[in-house]
Amino acid sequence: MATSSAIRGSRVGAGPMGEDERGEAAPRVFVSFWCANLHETRPSFVKDSTTVVPDTWDCPRCGLPAGQDQSNPPPAPRNEPYKTHLAYVKERRSAEDGAAILDEALTALRRRRTPAQPTPA
């Protein structure tokens, strides 16, 4: 059996990836966020004078916004129900306006449908 100088079970770039190769990790600070369901999330941020920790963070478990105050988490966003085109029209127009527009449209339609009356000579 012939032996070779290749290292078996290895690939380019494989090996221990310690701080010797990557460099030292930046100092981190962990901040707790709580959602309305009292799920705690602790993302880490770079401990630096320029780092700004956000006021809210999305909860990875339920998707609700989470805040840093455990006793007063941010409320869940209110979802507006789907509105139809008719619902938007009813917000802009009153029933009287709608009746007037309908009468005007019907009058114009009837004028177009009736044949022209011959004029008496």
PDB file of C-alpha atoms in Angstrom:
ATOM      1  CA  MET A   1       0.000   0.000   0.000  1.00  0.00           C
ATOM      2  CA  ALA A   2       1.389   3.341  -1.042  1.00  0.00           C
ATOM      3  CA  THR A   3       1.423   6.230   1.358  1.00  0.00           C
ATOM      4  CA  SER A   4       0.986   9.833   0.314  1.00  0.00           C
ATOM      5  CA  SER A   5       1.847  13.107   1.918  1.00  0.00           C
ATOM      6  CA  ALA A   6      -1.732  14.458   1.670  1.00  0.00           C
ATOM      7  CA  ILE A   7      -3.638  14.946   4.898  1.00  0.00           C
ATOM      8  CA  ARG A   8      -6.779  12.883   4.743  1.00  0.00           C
ATOM      9  CA  GLY A   9     -10.156  14.196   5.906  1.00  0.00           C
ATOM     10  CA  SER A  10      -9.182  17.819   5.536  1.00  0.00           C
ATOM     11  CA  ARG A  11      -9.973  20.645   3.175  1.00  0.00           C
ATOM     12  CA  VAL A  12      -8.559  24.042   2.398  1.00  0.00           C
ATOM     13  CA  GLY A  13      -9.300  26.440   5.226  1.00  0.00           C
ATOM     14  CA  ALA A  14     -10.089  23.711   7.742  1.00  0.00           C
ATOM     15  CA  GLY A  15      -8.533  23.847  11.142  1.00  0.00           C
ATOM     16  CA  PRO A  16      -9.068  25.324  14.540  1.00  0.00           C
ATOM     17  CA  MET A  17     -10.530  28.795  14.210  1.00  0.00           C
ATOM     18  CA  GLY A  18      -9.443  30.394  17.421  1.00  0.00           C
ATOM     19  CA  GLU A  19      -8.653  33.964  18.264  1.00  0.00           C
ATOM     20  CA  ASP A  20      -5.185  33.442  16.812  1.00  0.00           C
ATOM     21  CA  GLU A  21      -6.590  33.422  13.282  1.00  0.00           C
ATOM     22  CA  ARG A  22      -9.657  35.644  13.667  1.00  0.00           C
ATOM     23  CA  GLY A  23      -8.349  38.197  16.093  1.00  0.00           C
ATOM     24  CA  GLU A  24      -9.862  39.150  19.395  1.00  0.00           C
ATOM     25  CA  ALA A  25     -13.619  39.544  19.633  1.00  0.00           C
ATOM     26  CA  ALA A  26     -14.951  43.017  20.344  1.00  0.00           C
ATOM     27  CA  PRO A  27     -16.355  43.502  23.835  1.00  0.00           C
ATOM     28  CA  ARG A  28     -20.096  42.856  23.874  1.00  0.00           C
ATOM     29  CA  VAL A  29     -23.014  44.012  26.009  1.00  0.00           C
ATOM     30  CA  PHE A  30     -26.221  41.971  26.309  1.00  0.00           C
ATOM     31  CA  VAL A  31     -29.509  43.897  26.530  1.00  0.00           C
ATOM     32  CA  SER A  32     -32.789  42.291  27.625  1.00  0.00           C
ATOM     33  CA  PHE A  33     -35.997  43.011  25.708  1.00  0.00           C
ATOM     34  CA  TRP A  34     -39.502  41.789  26.699  1.00  0.00           C
ATOM     35  CA  CYS A  35     -42.567  41.512  24.473  1.00  0.00           C
ATOM     36  CA  ALA A  36     -46.245  41.634  25.515  1.00  0.00           C
ATOM     37  CA  ASN A  37     -46.167  37.813  25.937  1.00  0.00           C
ATOM     38  CA  LEU A  38     -43.235  38.255  28.392  1.00  0.00           C
ATOM     39  CA  HIS A  39     -40.739  36.470  26.144  1.00  0.00           C
ATOM     40  CA  GLU A  40     -37.209  37.638  26.909  1.00  0.00           C
ATOM     41  CA  THR A  41     -34.753  38.262  24.088  1.00  0.00           C
ATOM     42  CA  ARG A  42     -31.100  39.096  24.802  1.00  0.00           C
ATOM     43  CA  PRO A  43     -29.297  40.293  21.668  1.00  0.00           C
ATOM     44  CA  SER A  44     -25.714  41.400  22.034  1.00  0.00           C
ATOM     45  CA  PHE A  45     -24.325  44.721  20.875  1.00  0.00           C
ATOM     46  CA  VAL A  46     -20.774  45.971  20.533  1.00  0.00           C
ATOM     47  CA  LYS A  47     -19.717  47.790  23.672  1.00  0.00           C
ATOM     48  CA  ASP A  48     -18.652  51.022  22.032  1.00  0.00           C
ATOM     49  CA  SER A  49     -19.331  54.708  22.465  1.00  0.00           C
ATOM     50  CA  THR A  50     -20.886  54.935  18.985  1.00  0.00           C
ATOM     51  CA  THR A  51     -23.229  51.940  19.347  1.00  0.00           C
ATOM     52  CA  VAL A  52     -26.886  52.888  19.760  1.00  0.00           C
ATOM     53  CA  VAL A  53     -29.135  50.268  21.366  1.00  0.00           C
ATOM     54  CA  PRO A  54     -32.620  50.422  19.768  1.00  0.00           C
ATOM     55  CA  ASP A  55     -35.693  51.144  21.882  1.00  0.00           C
ATOM     56  CA  THR A  56     -37.586  48.148  20.488  1.00  0.00           C
ATOM     57  CA  TRP A  57     -36.599  44.739  19.147  1.00  0.00           C
ATOM     58  CA  ASP A  58     -38.757  42.169  17.343  1.00  0.00           C
ATOM     59  CA  CYS A  59     -39.406  39.079  19.477  1.00  0.00           C
ATOM     60  CA  PRO A  60     -38.059  36.005  17.614  1.00  0.00           C
ATOM     61  CA  ARG A  61     -40.691  33.739  19.225  1.00  0.00           C
ATOM     62  CA  CYS A  62     -43.931  35.607  18.521  1.00  0.00           C
ATOM     63  CA  GLY A  63     -42.926  38.557  16.303  1.00  0.00           C
ATOM     64  CA  LEU A  64     -44.344  41.254  18.602  1.00  0.00           C
ATOM     65  CA  PRO A  65     -42.297  44.347  19.389  1.00  0.00           C
ATOM     66  CA  ALA A  66     -40.252  44.048  22.585  1.00  0.00           C
ATOM     67  CA  GLY A  67     -39.022  46.824  24.856  1.00  0.00           C
ATOM     68  CA  GLN A  68     -36.421  47.101  27.596  1.00  0.00           C
ATOM     69  CA  ASP A  69     -38.956  47.669  30.412  1.00  0.00           C
ATOM     70  CA  GLN A  70     -40.206  44.264  31.582  1.00  0.00           C
ATOM     71  CA  SER A  71     -43.178  45.696  33.517  1.00  0.00           C
ATOM     72  CA  ASN A  72     -44.321  47.851  30.585  1.00  0.00           C
ATOM     73  CA  PRO A  73     -43.662  46.086  27.241  1.00  0.00           C
ATOM     74  CA  PRO A  74     -44.801  47.835  24.048  1.00  0.00           C
ATOM     75  CA  PRO A  75     -48.358  46.997  22.984  1.00  0.00           C
ATOM     76  CA  ALA A  76     -49.038  44.712  20.063  1.00  0.00           C
ATOM     77  CA  PRO A  77     -49.621  46.643  16.832  1.00  0.00           C
ATOM     78  CA  ARG A  78     -53.252  47.045  15.899  1.00  0.00           C
ATOM     79  CA  ASN A  79     -54.081  45.304  12.649  1.00  0.00           C
ATOM     80  CA  GLU A  80     -56.593  47.152  10.527  1.00  0.00           C
ATOM     81  CA  PRO A  81     -59.133  44.872   8.865  1.00  0.00           C
ATOM     82  CA  TYR A  82     -59.152  44.643   5.091  1.00  0.00           C
ATOM     83  CA  LYS A  83     -61.362  47.286   3.522  1.00  0.00           C
ATOM     84  CA  THR A  84     -63.159  46.878   0.246  1.00  0.00           C
ATOM     85  CA  HIS A  85     -63.379  49.569  -2.408  1.00  0.00           C
ATOM     86  CA  LEU A  86     -66.974  50.203  -1.374  1.00  0.00           C
ATOM     87  CA  ALA A  87     -65.924  50.814   2.237  1.00  0.00           C
ATOM     88  CA  TYR A  88     -63.451  53.491   1.115  1.00  0.00           C
ATOM     89  CA  VAL A  89     -66.112  55.114  -1.092  1.00  0.00           C
ATOM     90  CA  LYS A  90     -68.572  55.171   1.826  1.00  0.00           C
ATOM     91  CA  GLU A  91     -65.959  56.973   3.936  1.00  0.00           C
ATOM     92  CA  ARG A  92     -65.665  59.747   1.349  1.00  0.00           C
ATOM     93  CA  ARG A  93     -69.315  60.139   0.300  1.00  0.00           C
ATOM     94  CA  SER A  94     -72.617  60.370   2.129  1.00  0.00           C
ATOM     95  CA  ALA A  95     -75.715  58.419   1.092  1.00  0.00           C
ATOM     96  CA  GLU A  96     -77.241  61.600  -0.362  1.00  0.00           C
ATOM     97  CA  ASP A  97     -74.120  62.243  -2.482  1.00  0.00           C
ATOM     98  CA  GLY A  98     -74.238  58.656  -3.724  1.00  0.00           C
ATOM     99  CA  ALA A  99     -77.916  58.936  -4.674  1.00  0.00           C
ATOM    100  CA  ALA A 100     -77.273  62.197  -6.562  1.00  0.00           C
ATOM    101  CA  ILE A 101     -74.334  60.700  -8.486  1.00  0.00           C
ATOM    102  CA  LEU A 102     -76.376  57.586  -9.322  1.00  0.00           C
ATOM    103  CA  ASP A 103     -79.315  59.675 -10.608  1.00  0.00           C
ATOM    104  CA  GLU A 104     -76.951  61.754 -12.743  1.00  0.00           C
ATOM    105  CA  ALA A 105     -75.323  58.632 -14.216  1.00  0.00           C
ATOM    106  CA  LEU A 106     -78.688  56.960 -14.926  1.00  0.00           C
ATOM    107  CA  THR A 107     -80.009  60.093 -16.642  1.00  0.00           C
ATOM    108  CA  ALA A 108     -76.929  60.265 -18.876  1.00  0.00           C
ATOM    109  CA  LEU A 109     -77.243  56.542 -19.678  1.00  0.00           C
ATOM    110  CA  ARG A 110     -80.932  56.846 -20.588  1.00  0.00           C
ATOM    111  CA  ARG A 111     -80.161  59.798 -22.866  1.00  0.00           C
ATOM    112  CA  ARG A 112     -77.599  57.718 -24.766  1.00  0.00           C
ATOM    113  CA  ARG A 113     -79.891  54.682 -25.111  1.00  0.00           C
ATOM    114  CA  THR A 114     -83.025  56.367 -26.425  1.00  0.00           C
ATOM    115  CA  PRO A 115     -83.020  56.967 -30.169  1.00  0.00           C
ATOM    116  CA  ALA A 116     -83.058  60.552 -31.311  1.00  0.00           C
ATOM    117  CA  GLN A 117     -86.599  61.915 -31.671  1.00  0.00           C
ATOM    118  CA  PRO A 118     -87.365  63.401 -35.075  1.00  0.00           C
ATOM    119  CA  THR A 119     -88.075  67.093 -34.818  1.00  0.00           C
ATOM    120  CA  PRO A 120     -91.445  68.221 -36.182  1.00  0.00           C
ATOM    121  CA  ALA A 121     -91.201  70.260 -39.366  1.00  0.00           C
TER     122      ALA A 121
END
